[in-house]
mmCIF file of C-alpha atoms in Angstrom:
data_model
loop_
_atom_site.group_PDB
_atom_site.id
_atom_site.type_symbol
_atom_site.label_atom_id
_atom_site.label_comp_id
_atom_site.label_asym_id
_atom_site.label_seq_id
_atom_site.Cartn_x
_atom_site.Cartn_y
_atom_site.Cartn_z
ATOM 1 C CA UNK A 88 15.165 5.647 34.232
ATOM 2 C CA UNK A 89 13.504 3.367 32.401
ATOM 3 C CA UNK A 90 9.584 2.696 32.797
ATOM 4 C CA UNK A 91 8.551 -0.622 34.312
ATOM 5 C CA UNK A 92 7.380 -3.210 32.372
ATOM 6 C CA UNK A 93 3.718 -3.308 33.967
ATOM 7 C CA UNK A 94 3.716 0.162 33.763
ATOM 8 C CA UNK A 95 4.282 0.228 29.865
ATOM 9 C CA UNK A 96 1.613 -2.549 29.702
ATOM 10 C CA UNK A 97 -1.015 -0.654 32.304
ATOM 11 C CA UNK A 98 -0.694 2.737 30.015
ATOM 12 C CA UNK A 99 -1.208 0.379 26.558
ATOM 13 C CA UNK A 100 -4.539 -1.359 28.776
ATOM 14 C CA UNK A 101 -5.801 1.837 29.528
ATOM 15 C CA UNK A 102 -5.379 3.137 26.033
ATOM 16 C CA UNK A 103 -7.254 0.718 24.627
ATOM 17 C CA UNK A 104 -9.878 1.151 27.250
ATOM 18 C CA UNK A 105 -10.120 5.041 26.579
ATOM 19 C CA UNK A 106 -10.425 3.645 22.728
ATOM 20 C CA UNK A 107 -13.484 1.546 23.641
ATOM 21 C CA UNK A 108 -12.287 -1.930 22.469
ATOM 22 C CA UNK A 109 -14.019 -3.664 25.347
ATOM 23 C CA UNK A 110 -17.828 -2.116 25.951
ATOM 24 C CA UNK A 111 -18.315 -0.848 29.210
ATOM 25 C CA UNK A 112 -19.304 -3.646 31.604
ATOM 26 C CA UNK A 113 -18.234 -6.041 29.555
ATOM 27 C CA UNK A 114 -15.183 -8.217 30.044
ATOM 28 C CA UNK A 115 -11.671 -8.044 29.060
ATOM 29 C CA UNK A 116 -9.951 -10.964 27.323
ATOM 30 C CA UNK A 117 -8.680 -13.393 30.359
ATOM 31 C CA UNK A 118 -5.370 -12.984 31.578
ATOM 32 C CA UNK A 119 -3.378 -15.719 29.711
ATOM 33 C CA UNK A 120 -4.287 -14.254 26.143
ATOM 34 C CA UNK A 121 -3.339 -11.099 27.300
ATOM 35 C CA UNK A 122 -0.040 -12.326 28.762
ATOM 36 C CA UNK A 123 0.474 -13.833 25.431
ATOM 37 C CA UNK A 124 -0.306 -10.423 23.641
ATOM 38 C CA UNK A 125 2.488 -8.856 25.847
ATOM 39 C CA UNK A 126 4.874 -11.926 25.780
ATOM 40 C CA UNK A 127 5.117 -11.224 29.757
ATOM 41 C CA UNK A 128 4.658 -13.934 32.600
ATOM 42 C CA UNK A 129 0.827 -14.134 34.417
ATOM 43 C CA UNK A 130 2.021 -12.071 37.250
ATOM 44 C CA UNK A 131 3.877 -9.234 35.044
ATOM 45 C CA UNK A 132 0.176 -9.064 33.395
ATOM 46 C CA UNK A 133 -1.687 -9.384 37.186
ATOM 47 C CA UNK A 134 0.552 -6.496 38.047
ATOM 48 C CA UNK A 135 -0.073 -4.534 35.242
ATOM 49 C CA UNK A 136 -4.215 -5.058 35.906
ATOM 50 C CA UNK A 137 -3.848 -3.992 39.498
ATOM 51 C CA UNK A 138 -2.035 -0.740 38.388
ATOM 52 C CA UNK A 139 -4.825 -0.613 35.707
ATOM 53 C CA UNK A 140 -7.433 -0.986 38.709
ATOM 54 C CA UNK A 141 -5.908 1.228 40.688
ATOM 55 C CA UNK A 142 -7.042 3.663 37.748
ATOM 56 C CA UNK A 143 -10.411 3.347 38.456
ATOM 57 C CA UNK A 144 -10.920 2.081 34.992
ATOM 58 C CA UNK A 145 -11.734 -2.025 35.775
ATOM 59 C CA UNK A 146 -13.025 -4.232 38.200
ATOM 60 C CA UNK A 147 -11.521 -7.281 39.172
ATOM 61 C CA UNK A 148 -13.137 -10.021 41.072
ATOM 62 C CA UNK A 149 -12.447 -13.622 41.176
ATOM 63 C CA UNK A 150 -14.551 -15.959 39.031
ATOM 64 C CA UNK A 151 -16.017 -12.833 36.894
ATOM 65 C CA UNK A 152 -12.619 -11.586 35.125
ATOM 66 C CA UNK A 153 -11.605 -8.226 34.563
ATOM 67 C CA UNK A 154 -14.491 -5.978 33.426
ATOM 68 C CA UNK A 155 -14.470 -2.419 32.250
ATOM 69 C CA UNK A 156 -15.774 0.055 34.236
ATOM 70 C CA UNK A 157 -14.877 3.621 33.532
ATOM 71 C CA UNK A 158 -13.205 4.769 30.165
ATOM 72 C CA UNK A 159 -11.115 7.247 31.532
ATOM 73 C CA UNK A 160 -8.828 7.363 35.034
ATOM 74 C CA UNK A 161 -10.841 8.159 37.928
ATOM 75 C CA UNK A 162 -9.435 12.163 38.996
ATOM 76 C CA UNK A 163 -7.014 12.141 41.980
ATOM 77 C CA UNK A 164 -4.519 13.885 43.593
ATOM 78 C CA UNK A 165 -0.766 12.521 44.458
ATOM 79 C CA UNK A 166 1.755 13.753 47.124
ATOM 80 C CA UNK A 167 4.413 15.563 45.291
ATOM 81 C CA UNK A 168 7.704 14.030 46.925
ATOM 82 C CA UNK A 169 11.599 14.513 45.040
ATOM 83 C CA UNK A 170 12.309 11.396 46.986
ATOM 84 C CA UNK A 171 10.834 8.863 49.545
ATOM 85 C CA UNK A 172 13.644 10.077 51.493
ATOM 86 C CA UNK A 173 11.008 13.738 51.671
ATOM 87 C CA UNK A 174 8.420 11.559 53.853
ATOM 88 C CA UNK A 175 10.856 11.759 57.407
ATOM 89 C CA UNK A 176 12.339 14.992 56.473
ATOM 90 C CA UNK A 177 15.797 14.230 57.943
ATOM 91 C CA UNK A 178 17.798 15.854 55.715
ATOM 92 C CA UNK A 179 20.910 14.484 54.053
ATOM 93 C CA UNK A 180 22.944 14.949 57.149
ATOM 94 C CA UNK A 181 20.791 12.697 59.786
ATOM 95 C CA UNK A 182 22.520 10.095 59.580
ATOM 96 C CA UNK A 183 21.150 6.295 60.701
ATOM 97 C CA UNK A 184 22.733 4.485 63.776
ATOM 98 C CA UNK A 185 21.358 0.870 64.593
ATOM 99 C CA UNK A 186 21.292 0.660 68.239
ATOM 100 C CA UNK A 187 19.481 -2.921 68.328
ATOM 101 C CA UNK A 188 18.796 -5.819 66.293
ATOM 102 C CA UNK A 189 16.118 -8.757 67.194
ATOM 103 C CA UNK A 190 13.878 -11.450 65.915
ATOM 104 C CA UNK A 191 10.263 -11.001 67.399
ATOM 105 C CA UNK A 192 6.941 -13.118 66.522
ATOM 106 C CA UNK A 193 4.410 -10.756 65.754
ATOM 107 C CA UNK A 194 1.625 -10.707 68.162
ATOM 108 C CA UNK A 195 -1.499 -9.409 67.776
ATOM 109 C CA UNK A 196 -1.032 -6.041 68.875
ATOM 110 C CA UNK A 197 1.986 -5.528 66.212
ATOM 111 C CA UNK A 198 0.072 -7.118 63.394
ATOM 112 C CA UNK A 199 -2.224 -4.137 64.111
ATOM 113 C CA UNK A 200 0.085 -1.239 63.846
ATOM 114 C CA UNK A 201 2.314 -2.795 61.060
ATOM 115 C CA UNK A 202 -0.166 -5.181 58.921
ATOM 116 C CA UNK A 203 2.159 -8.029 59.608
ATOM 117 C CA UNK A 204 0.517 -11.348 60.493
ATOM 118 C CA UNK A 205 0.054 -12.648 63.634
ATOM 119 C CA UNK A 206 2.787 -15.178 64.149
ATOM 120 C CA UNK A 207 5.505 -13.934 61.243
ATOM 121 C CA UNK A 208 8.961 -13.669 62.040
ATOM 122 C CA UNK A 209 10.335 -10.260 61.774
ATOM 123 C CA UNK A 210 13.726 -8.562 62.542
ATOM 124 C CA UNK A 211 13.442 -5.827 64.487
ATOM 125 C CA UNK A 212 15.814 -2.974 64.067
ATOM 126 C CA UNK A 213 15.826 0.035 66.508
ATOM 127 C CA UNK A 214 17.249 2.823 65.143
ATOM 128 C CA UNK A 215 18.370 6.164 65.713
ATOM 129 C CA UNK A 216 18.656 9.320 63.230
ATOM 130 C CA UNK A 217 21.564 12.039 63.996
ATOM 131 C CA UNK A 218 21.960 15.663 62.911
ATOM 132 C CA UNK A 219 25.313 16.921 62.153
ATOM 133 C CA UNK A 220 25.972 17.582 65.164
ATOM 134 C CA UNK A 221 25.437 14.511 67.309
ATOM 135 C CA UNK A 222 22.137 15.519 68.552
ATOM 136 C CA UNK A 223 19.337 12.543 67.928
ATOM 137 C CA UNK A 224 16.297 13.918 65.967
ATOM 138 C CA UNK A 225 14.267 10.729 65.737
ATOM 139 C CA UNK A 226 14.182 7.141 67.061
ATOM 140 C CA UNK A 227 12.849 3.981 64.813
ATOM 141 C CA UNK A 228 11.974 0.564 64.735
ATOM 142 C CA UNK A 229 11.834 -1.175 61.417
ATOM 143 C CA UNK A 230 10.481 -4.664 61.131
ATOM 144 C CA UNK A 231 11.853 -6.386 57.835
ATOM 145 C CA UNK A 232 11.776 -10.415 56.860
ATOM 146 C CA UNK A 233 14.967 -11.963 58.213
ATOM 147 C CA UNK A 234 16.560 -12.560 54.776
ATOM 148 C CA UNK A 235 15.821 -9.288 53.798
ATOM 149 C CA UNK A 236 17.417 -7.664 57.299
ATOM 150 C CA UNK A 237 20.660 -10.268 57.126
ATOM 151 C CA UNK A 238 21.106 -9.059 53.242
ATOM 152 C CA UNK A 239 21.255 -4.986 54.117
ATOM 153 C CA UNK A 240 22.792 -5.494 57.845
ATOM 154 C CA UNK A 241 26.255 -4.755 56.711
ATOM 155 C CA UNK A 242 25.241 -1.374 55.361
ATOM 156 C CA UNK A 243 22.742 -0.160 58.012
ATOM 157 C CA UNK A 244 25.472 1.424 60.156
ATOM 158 C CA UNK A 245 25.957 4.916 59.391
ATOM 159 C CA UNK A 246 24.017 5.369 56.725
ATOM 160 C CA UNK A 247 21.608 8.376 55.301
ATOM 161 C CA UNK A 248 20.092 5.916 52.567
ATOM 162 C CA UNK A 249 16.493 4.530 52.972
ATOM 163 C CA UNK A 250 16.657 0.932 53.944
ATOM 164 C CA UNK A 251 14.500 0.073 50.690
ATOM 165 C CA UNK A 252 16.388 2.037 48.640
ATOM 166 C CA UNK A 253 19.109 -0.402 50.192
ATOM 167 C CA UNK A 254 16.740 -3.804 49.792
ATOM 168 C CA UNK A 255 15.969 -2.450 46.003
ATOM 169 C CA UNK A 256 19.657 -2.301 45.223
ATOM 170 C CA UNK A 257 20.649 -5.885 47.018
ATOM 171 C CA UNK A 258 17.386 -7.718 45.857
ATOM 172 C CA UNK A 259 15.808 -6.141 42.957
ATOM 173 C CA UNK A 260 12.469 -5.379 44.965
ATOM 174 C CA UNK A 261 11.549 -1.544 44.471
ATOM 175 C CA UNK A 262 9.094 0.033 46.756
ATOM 176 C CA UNK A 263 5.683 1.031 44.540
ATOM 177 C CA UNK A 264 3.795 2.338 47.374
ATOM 178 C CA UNK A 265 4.090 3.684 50.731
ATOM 179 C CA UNK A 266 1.167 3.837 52.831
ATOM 180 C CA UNK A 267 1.896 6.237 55.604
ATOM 181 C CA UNK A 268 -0.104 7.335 58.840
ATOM 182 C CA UNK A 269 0.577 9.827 61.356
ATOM 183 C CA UNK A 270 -0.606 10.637 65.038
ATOM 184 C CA UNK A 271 0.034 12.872 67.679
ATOM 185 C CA UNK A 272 1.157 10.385 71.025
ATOM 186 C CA UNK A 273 2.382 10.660 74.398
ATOM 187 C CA UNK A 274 6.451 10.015 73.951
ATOM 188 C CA UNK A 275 6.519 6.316 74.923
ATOM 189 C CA UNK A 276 9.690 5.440 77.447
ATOM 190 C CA UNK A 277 12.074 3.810 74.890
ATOM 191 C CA UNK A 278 12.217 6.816 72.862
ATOM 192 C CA UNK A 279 12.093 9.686 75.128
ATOM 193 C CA UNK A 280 15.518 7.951 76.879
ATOM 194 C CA UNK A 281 16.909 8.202 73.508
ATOM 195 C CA UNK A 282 15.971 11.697 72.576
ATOM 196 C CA UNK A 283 16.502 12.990 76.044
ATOM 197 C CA UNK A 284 13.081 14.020 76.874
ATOM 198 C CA UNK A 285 10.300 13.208 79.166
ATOM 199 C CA UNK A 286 8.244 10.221 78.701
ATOM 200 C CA UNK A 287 4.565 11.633 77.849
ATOM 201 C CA UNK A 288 5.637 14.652 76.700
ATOM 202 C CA UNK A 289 3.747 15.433 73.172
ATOM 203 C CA UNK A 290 5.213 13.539 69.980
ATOM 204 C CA UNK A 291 3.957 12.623 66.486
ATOM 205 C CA UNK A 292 4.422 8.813 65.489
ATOM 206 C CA UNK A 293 4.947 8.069 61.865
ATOM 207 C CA UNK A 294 3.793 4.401 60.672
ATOM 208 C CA UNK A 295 5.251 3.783 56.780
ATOM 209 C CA UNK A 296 4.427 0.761 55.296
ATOM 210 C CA UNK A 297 6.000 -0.081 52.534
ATOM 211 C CA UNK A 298 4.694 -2.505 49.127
ATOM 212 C CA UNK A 299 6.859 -3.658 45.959
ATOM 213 C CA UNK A 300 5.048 -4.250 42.757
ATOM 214 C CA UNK A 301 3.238 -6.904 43.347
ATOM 215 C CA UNK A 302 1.604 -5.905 46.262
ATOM 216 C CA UNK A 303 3.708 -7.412 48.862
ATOM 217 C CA UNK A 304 3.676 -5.567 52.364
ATOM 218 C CA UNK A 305 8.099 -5.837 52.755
ATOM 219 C CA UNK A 306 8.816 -3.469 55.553
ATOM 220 C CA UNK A 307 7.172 -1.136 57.649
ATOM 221 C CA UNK A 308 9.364 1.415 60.066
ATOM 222 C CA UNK A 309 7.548 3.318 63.201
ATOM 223 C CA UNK A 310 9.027 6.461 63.422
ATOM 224 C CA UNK A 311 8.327 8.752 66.661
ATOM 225 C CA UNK A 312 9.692 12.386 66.447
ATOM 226 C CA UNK A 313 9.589 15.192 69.307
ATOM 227 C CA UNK A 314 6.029 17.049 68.845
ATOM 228 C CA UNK A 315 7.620 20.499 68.704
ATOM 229 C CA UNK A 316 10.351 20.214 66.224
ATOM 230 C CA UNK A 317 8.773 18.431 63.210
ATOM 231 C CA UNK A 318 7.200 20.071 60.538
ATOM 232 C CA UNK A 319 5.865 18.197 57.717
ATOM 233 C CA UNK A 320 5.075 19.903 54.378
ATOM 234 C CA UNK A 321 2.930 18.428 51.115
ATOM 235 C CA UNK A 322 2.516 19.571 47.873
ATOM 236 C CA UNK A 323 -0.519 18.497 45.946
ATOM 237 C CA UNK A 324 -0.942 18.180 42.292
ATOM 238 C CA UNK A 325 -3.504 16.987 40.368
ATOM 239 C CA UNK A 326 -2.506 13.363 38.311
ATOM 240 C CA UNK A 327 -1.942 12.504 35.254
ATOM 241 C CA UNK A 328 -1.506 9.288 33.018
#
């Protein structure tokens, strides 16, 4: 697959950063000479600096440019995932049933779990996963912009595809990050009816939130799954540019 654009233009940035053509603390040239260096748009070059940043290698703050702060990445480690799809663990054969669609206003409460703000319109879409054998493994809601929902809705139906990997094929918007939190809960009502169990009984909730390129917050799914038959598994290695 072919590399990004911003990502080709990050890895030149940091290159020449690692080469010391801008002094450390001192500023990079401002963003429309280096847009015209790359023959890319302003926000192809913003996206590139943010990946840059993200390096550890500048600082960017508004009204003081882009300075240099490091001259080689800052060391991390990365989750090791084959596939987004790794993150809920379902398996090729769990397939995705939508058992409700709605349009809610997000209050306060759900701009704190998802990162929405308060007062956006979002479709809702409660979902199930199924195993093979017609037992459900996990229930879902996934709040989405309405566009996006009404451009994916006729392929939601029994489906074992992420829904961005859907939204990325029907839009051109590719997830770049996924921000993901986890917490052992008491099985709330709506989902212990749907996996057959006891409300309260122990369960881990999964909140993914999902961002394109450009930093956009696009969809974000909350996932609960019965406490004693999930297992979730990382690999860590160490990064590399």
């Amino acid at each position: 697959m072919k590399e990004p654009r911003y990502l080709r233009i990050a890895r030149e940035l940091a290159a020449d950063i690692g080469a010391r053509s801008w002094p450390l603390g001192e500023r990079m040239p401002p963003e429309p000479e280096l847009a015209a260096r790359f023959g890319v748009s302003r926000e192809t070059l913003r996206t590139a600096l943010r990946e840059v940043e993200s390096w550890g290698l500048v600082s960017r703050r508004k009204g003081d440019g882009t300075r240099v702060r490091r001259l080689a990445p800052v060391e991390r480690f990365d989750t090791s995932l084959n596939s987004l799809e790794e993150l809920t663990q379902y398996g090729r054969d769990a397939v995705r049933e939508v058992a409700e669609v709605a349009e809610v206003a997000v209050d306060a409460e759900l701009a704190a779990v998802t990162g929405f703000p308060v007062g956006a319109a979002r479709a809702r879409l409660t979902t199930l996963r199924r195993a093979e054998e017609g037992s459900v493994v996990s229930w879902s809601q996934v709040y989405l912009a309405p566009e996006d929902a009404a451009v994916v809705s006729g392929e939601l139906g029994r489906s074992t595809r992420l829904i961005s990997d859907l939204l990325a094929e029907r839009t051109g918007r590719t997830t770049h990050r996924v921000d993901q939190q986890v917490r052992a809960v008491p099985m709330p009502a709506e989902p212990a009816a749907a996996l057959g169990l006891e409300t309260g009984c122990p369960a881990l909730e999964f909140v993914r939130r999902y961002f394109d390129a450009a930093g956009e917050l696009f969809e974000v799914t909350v996932g609960v799954h019965p406490g004693g038959s999930f297992s979730y598994r990382t690999t860590l290695v160490r990064s590399g540019q």
